[in-house]
PDB file of C-alpha atoms in Angstrom:
ATOM      1  CA  MET A   7     128.807 -23.434  49.691  1.00  0.00           C
ATOM      2  CA  PRO A   8     131.845 -21.165  50.113  1.00  0.00           C
ATOM      3  CA  ALA A   9     132.402 -20.544  46.392  1.00  0.00           C
ATOM      4  CA  GLU A  10     128.801 -19.446  45.914  1.00  0.00           C
ATOM      5  CA  THR A  11     129.047 -17.199  48.969  1.00  0.00           C
ATOM      6  CA  THR A  12     132.058 -15.453  47.451  1.00  0.00           C
ATOM      7  CA  ILE A  13     130.196 -14.971  44.183  1.00  0.00           C
ATOM      8  CA  ALA A  14     127.243 -13.507  46.093  1.00  0.00           C
ATOM      9  CA  ILE A  15     129.461 -10.987  47.918  1.00  0.00           C
ATOM     10  CA  CYS A  16     131.236  -9.955  44.705  1.00  0.00           C
ATOM     11  CA  SER A  17     127.931  -9.685  42.854  1.00  0.00           C
ATOM     12  CA  MET A  18     126.471  -7.413  45.525  1.00  0.00           C
ATOM     13  CA  ILE A  19     129.588  -5.239  45.589  1.00  0.00           C
ATOM     14  CA  MET A  20     130.179  -5.000  41.868  1.00  0.00           C
ATOM     15  CA  GLY A  21     126.475  -4.745  41.151  1.00  0.00           C
ATOM     16  CA  GLY A  22     126.340  -1.625  43.307  1.00  0.00           C
ATOM     17  CA  ILE A  23     123.850  -3.043  45.821  1.00  0.00           C
ATOM     18  CA  PHE A  24     125.663  -1.660  48.872  1.00  0.00           C
ATOM     19  CA  GLU A  25     125.843   1.768  47.211  1.00  0.00           C
ATOM     20  CA  LYS A  26     122.150   1.735  46.299  1.00  0.00           C
ATOM     21  CA  PHE A  27     121.098   0.476  49.744  1.00  0.00           C
ATOM     22  CA  PRO A  28     123.677   1.799  52.241  1.00  0.00           C
ATOM     23  CA  LYS A  29     121.596   0.791  55.308  1.00  0.00           C
ATOM     24  CA  LEU A  30     121.126  -2.798  54.114  1.00  0.00           C
ATOM     25  CA  LYS A  31     122.290  -5.374  56.668  1.00  0.00           C
ATOM     26  CA  VAL A  32     123.494  -8.648  55.182  1.00  0.00           C
ATOM     27  CA  CYS A  33     125.162 -11.660  56.777  1.00  0.00           C
ATOM     28  CA  PHE A  34     126.932 -14.142  54.531  1.00  0.00           C
ATOM     29  CA  ALA A  35     127.380 -17.785  55.524  1.00  0.00           C
ATOM     30  CA  HIS A  36     130.553 -19.890  55.381  1.00  0.00           C
ATOM     31  CA  GLY A  37     132.702 -17.143  56.887  1.00  0.00           C
ATOM     32  CA  GLY A  38     132.189 -15.117  53.732  1.00  0.00           C
ATOM     33  CA  GLY A  39     133.442 -17.989  51.584  1.00  0.00           C
ATOM     34  CA  THR A  40     136.823 -17.204  50.080  1.00  0.00           C
ATOM     35  CA  PHE A  41     136.179 -13.448  49.986  1.00  0.00           C
ATOM     36  CA  PRO A  42     138.105 -12.553  53.182  1.00  0.00           C
ATOM     37  CA  TYR A  43     141.095 -14.525  51.949  1.00  0.00           C
ATOM     38  CA  THR A  44     141.068 -13.335  48.331  1.00  0.00           C
ATOM     39  CA  VAL A  45     139.921  -9.721  48.740  1.00  0.00           C
ATOM     40  CA  GLY A  46     143.382  -8.537  47.663  1.00  0.00           C
ATOM     41  CA  ARG A  47     143.081 -10.383  44.370  1.00  0.00           C
ATOM     42  CA  ILE A  48     139.466  -9.261  43.935  1.00  0.00           C
ATOM     43  CA  SER A  49     140.461  -5.633  44.551  1.00  0.00           C
ATOM     44  CA  HIS A  50     143.423  -5.937  42.179  1.00  0.00           C
ATOM     45  CA  GLY A  51     141.195  -7.329  39.433  1.00  0.00           C
ATOM     46  CA  PHE A  52     138.667  -4.555  40.043  1.00  0.00           C
ATOM     47  CA  ASN A  53     141.354  -1.889  39.676  1.00  0.00           C
ATOM     48  CA  MET A  54     143.222  -3.489  36.772  1.00  0.00           C
ATOM     49  CA  ARG A  55     140.137  -4.349  34.697  1.00  0.00           C
ATOM     50  CA  PRO A  56     137.498  -1.723  35.462  1.00  0.00           C
ATOM     51  CA  ASP A  57     136.029  -2.435  32.035  1.00  0.00           C
ATOM     52  CA  LEU A  58     134.982  -5.844  33.391  1.00  0.00           C
ATOM     53  CA  CYS A  59     134.564  -5.286  37.130  1.00  0.00           C
ATOM     54  CA  ALA A  60     133.714  -1.618  37.700  1.00  0.00           C
ATOM     55  CA  VAL A  61     130.818  -1.355  35.285  1.00  0.00           C
ATOM     56  CA  ASP A  62     127.971  -0.915  37.801  1.00  0.00           C
ATOM     57  CA  ASN A  63     130.024   0.277  40.776  1.00  0.00           C
ATOM     58  CA  LYS A  64     133.171   2.421  40.766  1.00  0.00           C
ATOM     59  CA  VAL A  65     134.063   1.724  44.431  1.00  0.00           C
ATOM     60  CA  ASP A  66     136.972  -0.587  45.274  1.00  0.00           C
ATOM     61  CA  PRO A  67     135.742  -3.807  46.960  1.00  0.00           C
ATOM     62  CA  ARG A  68     138.037  -3.166  49.954  1.00  0.00           C
ATOM     63  CA  LYS A  69     135.836  -0.213  50.910  1.00  0.00           C
ATOM     64  CA  TYR A  70     133.107  -2.653  51.895  1.00  0.00           C
ATOM     65  CA  LEU A  71     135.177  -4.520  54.478  1.00  0.00           C
ATOM     66  CA  GLY A  72     133.349  -4.020  57.755  1.00  0.00           C
ATOM     67  CA  SER A  73     130.069  -3.075  56.092  1.00  0.00           C
ATOM     68  CA  PHE A  74     128.546  -6.559  56.004  1.00  0.00           C
ATOM     69  CA  TYR A  75     128.505  -9.518  58.373  1.00  0.00           C
ATOM     70  CA  THR A  76     129.655 -13.109  58.001  1.00  0.00           C
ATOM     71  CA  ASP A  77     129.139 -16.123  60.183  1.00  0.00           C
ATOM     72  CA  SER A  78     132.026 -17.722  62.055  1.00  0.00           C
ATOM     73  CA  LEU A  79     131.689 -21.261  60.733  1.00  0.00           C
ATOM     74  CA  VAL A  80     135.120 -21.819  59.186  1.00  0.00           C
ATOM     75  CA  HIS A  81     136.288 -24.872  61.222  1.00  0.00           C
ATOM     76  CA  ASP A  82     139.851 -23.558  61.527  1.00  0.00           C
ATOM     77  CA  ARG A  83     141.560 -21.313  64.100  1.00  0.00           C
ATOM     78  CA  GLY A  84     143.779 -19.566  61.545  1.00  0.00           C
ATOM     79  CA  ALA A  85     140.835 -18.927  59.265  1.00  0.00           C
ATOM     80  CA  LEU A  86     138.747 -17.491  62.117  1.00  0.00           C
ATOM     81  CA  LYS A  87     141.591 -15.211  63.170  1.00  0.00           C
ATOM     82  CA  LEU A  88     142.005 -13.948  59.598  1.00  0.00           C
ATOM     83  CA  LEU A  89     138.234 -13.601  59.195  1.00  0.00           C
ATOM     84  CA  THR A  90     137.895 -11.347  62.248  1.00  0.00           C
ATOM     85  CA  SER A  91     140.920  -9.343  61.129  1.00  0.00           C
ATOM     86  CA  VAL A  92     139.682  -8.774  57.567  1.00  0.00           C
ATOM     87  CA  ILE A  93     135.909  -8.519  58.015  1.00  0.00           C
ATOM     88  CA  GLY A  94     136.117  -6.953  61.472  1.00  0.00           C
ATOM     89  CA  GLU A  95     135.625  -8.213  65.011  1.00  0.00           C
ATOM     90  CA  ASP A  96     132.249  -6.446  65.103  1.00  0.00           C
ATOM     91  CA  LYS A  97     130.992  -8.120  61.916  1.00  0.00           C
ATOM     92  CA  VAL A  98     131.382 -11.859  62.588  1.00  0.00           C
ATOM     93  CA  ILE A  99     128.441 -13.792  64.048  1.00  0.00           C
ATOM     94  CA  LEU A 100     128.312 -17.323  65.455  1.00  0.00           C
ATOM     95  CA  GLY A 101     127.406 -19.754  62.674  1.00  0.00           C
ATOM     96  CA  THR A 102     125.874 -23.184  63.203  1.00  0.00           C
ATOM     97  CA  ASP A 103     125.055 -24.475  59.688  1.00  0.00           C
ATOM     98  CA  TYR A 104     121.730 -25.664  61.098  1.00  0.00           C
ATOM     99  CA  PRO A 105     119.866 -27.684  59.842  1.00  0.00           C
ATOM    100  CA  PHE A 106     122.718 -29.109  57.792  1.00  0.00           C
ATOM    101  CA  PRO A 107     125.180 -31.666  59.229  1.00  0.00           C
ATOM    102  CA  LEU A 108     128.429 -29.752  58.611  1.00  0.00           C
ATOM    103  CA  GLY A 109     128.258 -27.432  61.615  1.00  0.00           C
ATOM    104  CA  GLU A 110     130.143 -27.717  64.860  1.00  0.00           C
ATOM    105  CA  LEU A 111     128.794 -30.453  67.114  1.00  0.00           C
ATOM    106  CA  GLU A 112     129.030 -27.901  69.908  1.00  0.00           C
ATOM    107  CA  PRO A 113     128.250 -24.428  68.501  1.00  0.00           C
ATOM    108  CA  GLY A 114     130.830 -21.881  69.606  1.00  0.00           C
ATOM    109  CA  LYS A 115     133.524 -24.428  70.447  1.00  0.00           C
ATOM    110  CA  LEU A 116     135.961 -23.002  67.888  1.00  0.00           C
ATOM    111  CA  ILE A 117     135.429 -19.483  69.230  1.00  0.00           C
ATOM    112  CA  ASP A 118     135.964 -20.692  72.799  1.00  0.00           C
ATOM    113  CA  SER A 119     139.193 -22.431  71.729  1.00  0.00           C
ATOM    114  CA  MET A 120     140.736 -19.197  70.425  1.00  0.00           C
ATOM    115  CA  GLU A 121     143.533 -18.411  72.875  1.00  0.00           C
ATOM    116  CA  ASP A 122     144.267 -15.095  71.096  1.00  0.00           C
ATOM    117  CA  PHE A 123     140.689 -13.865  71.668  1.00  0.00           C
ATOM    118  CA  ASP A 124     139.809 -12.293  74.998  1.00  0.00           C
ATOM    119  CA  ASN A 125     136.457 -12.986  76.674  1.00  0.00           C
ATOM    120  CA  LYS A 126     134.993  -9.722  75.389  1.00  0.00           C
ATOM    121  CA  LEU A 127     135.685 -10.690  71.772  1.00  0.00           C
ATOM    122  CA  LYS A 128     134.408 -14.238  72.303  1.00  0.00           C
ATOM    123  CA  ASP A 129     131.170 -12.815  73.691  1.00  0.00           C
ATOM    124  CA  LYS A 130     130.799 -10.476  70.701  1.00  0.00           C
ATOM    125  CA  LEU A 131     131.256 -13.365  68.293  1.00  0.00           C
ATOM    126  CA  LYS A 132     128.885 -15.688  70.142  1.00  0.00           C
ATOM    127  CA  ALA A 133     126.127 -13.187  70.983  1.00  0.00           C
ATOM    128  CA  GLY A 134     126.869  -9.456  70.889  1.00  0.00           C
ATOM    129  CA  ASN A 135     127.343  -9.064  67.152  1.00  0.00           C
ATOM    130  CA  ALA A 136     124.182 -11.054  66.391  1.00  0.00           C
ATOM    131  CA  LEU A 137     122.189  -8.866  68.774  1.00  0.00           C
ATOM    132  CA  GLU A 138     123.554  -5.778  67.024  1.00  0.00           C
ATOM    133  CA  PHE A 139     122.761  -7.213  63.590  1.00  0.00           C
ATOM    134  CA  LEU A 140     119.192  -7.999  64.652  1.00  0.00           C
ATOM    135  CA  GLY A 141     118.705  -4.728  66.536  1.00  0.00           C
ATOM    136  CA  LEU A 142     117.999  -6.546  69.790  1.00  0.00           C
ATOM    137  CA  SER A 143     118.972  -5.805  73.361  1.00  0.00           C
ATOM    138  CA  ARG A 144     120.787  -8.363  75.508  1.00  0.00           C
ATOM    139  CA  LYS A 145     118.393  -7.496  78.351  1.00  0.00           C
ATOM    140  CA  GLN A 146     115.579  -9.126  76.386  1.00  0.00           C
ATOM    141  CA  PHE A 147     117.281 -12.477  76.918  1.00  0.00           C
ATOM    142  CA  GLU A 148     118.553 -12.224  80.487  1.00  0.00           C
TER     143      GLU A 148
END
């Protein structure tokens, strides 16, 4: 669920996991939950109340934008545009929600519907970023 995904991201950041394991590759479901849309508030809280939030990690949560992946399954054009802007066009991977019934009936349809996204970006979201995340070559699948 999106709320739990946000808690997971914040826990990994504020728990210092990304600092302890800088090469760790993680992909969060649900488009990163509410994290991409509330990172400003999360960062503000981190900086205003370091006694509560910066106990195990002294690095502002914004520093981690672009250092982890999320899936694209947000079911909304505006949300997908914001997600790629905040998390990074290179860090969003096609999400399906399989085997659960809340995914797109046609995986990738939302990405294909994005008029603001050129074909290169659509390809990255539907395949290229996942290949990078998994350390695979496109040639293996052609």
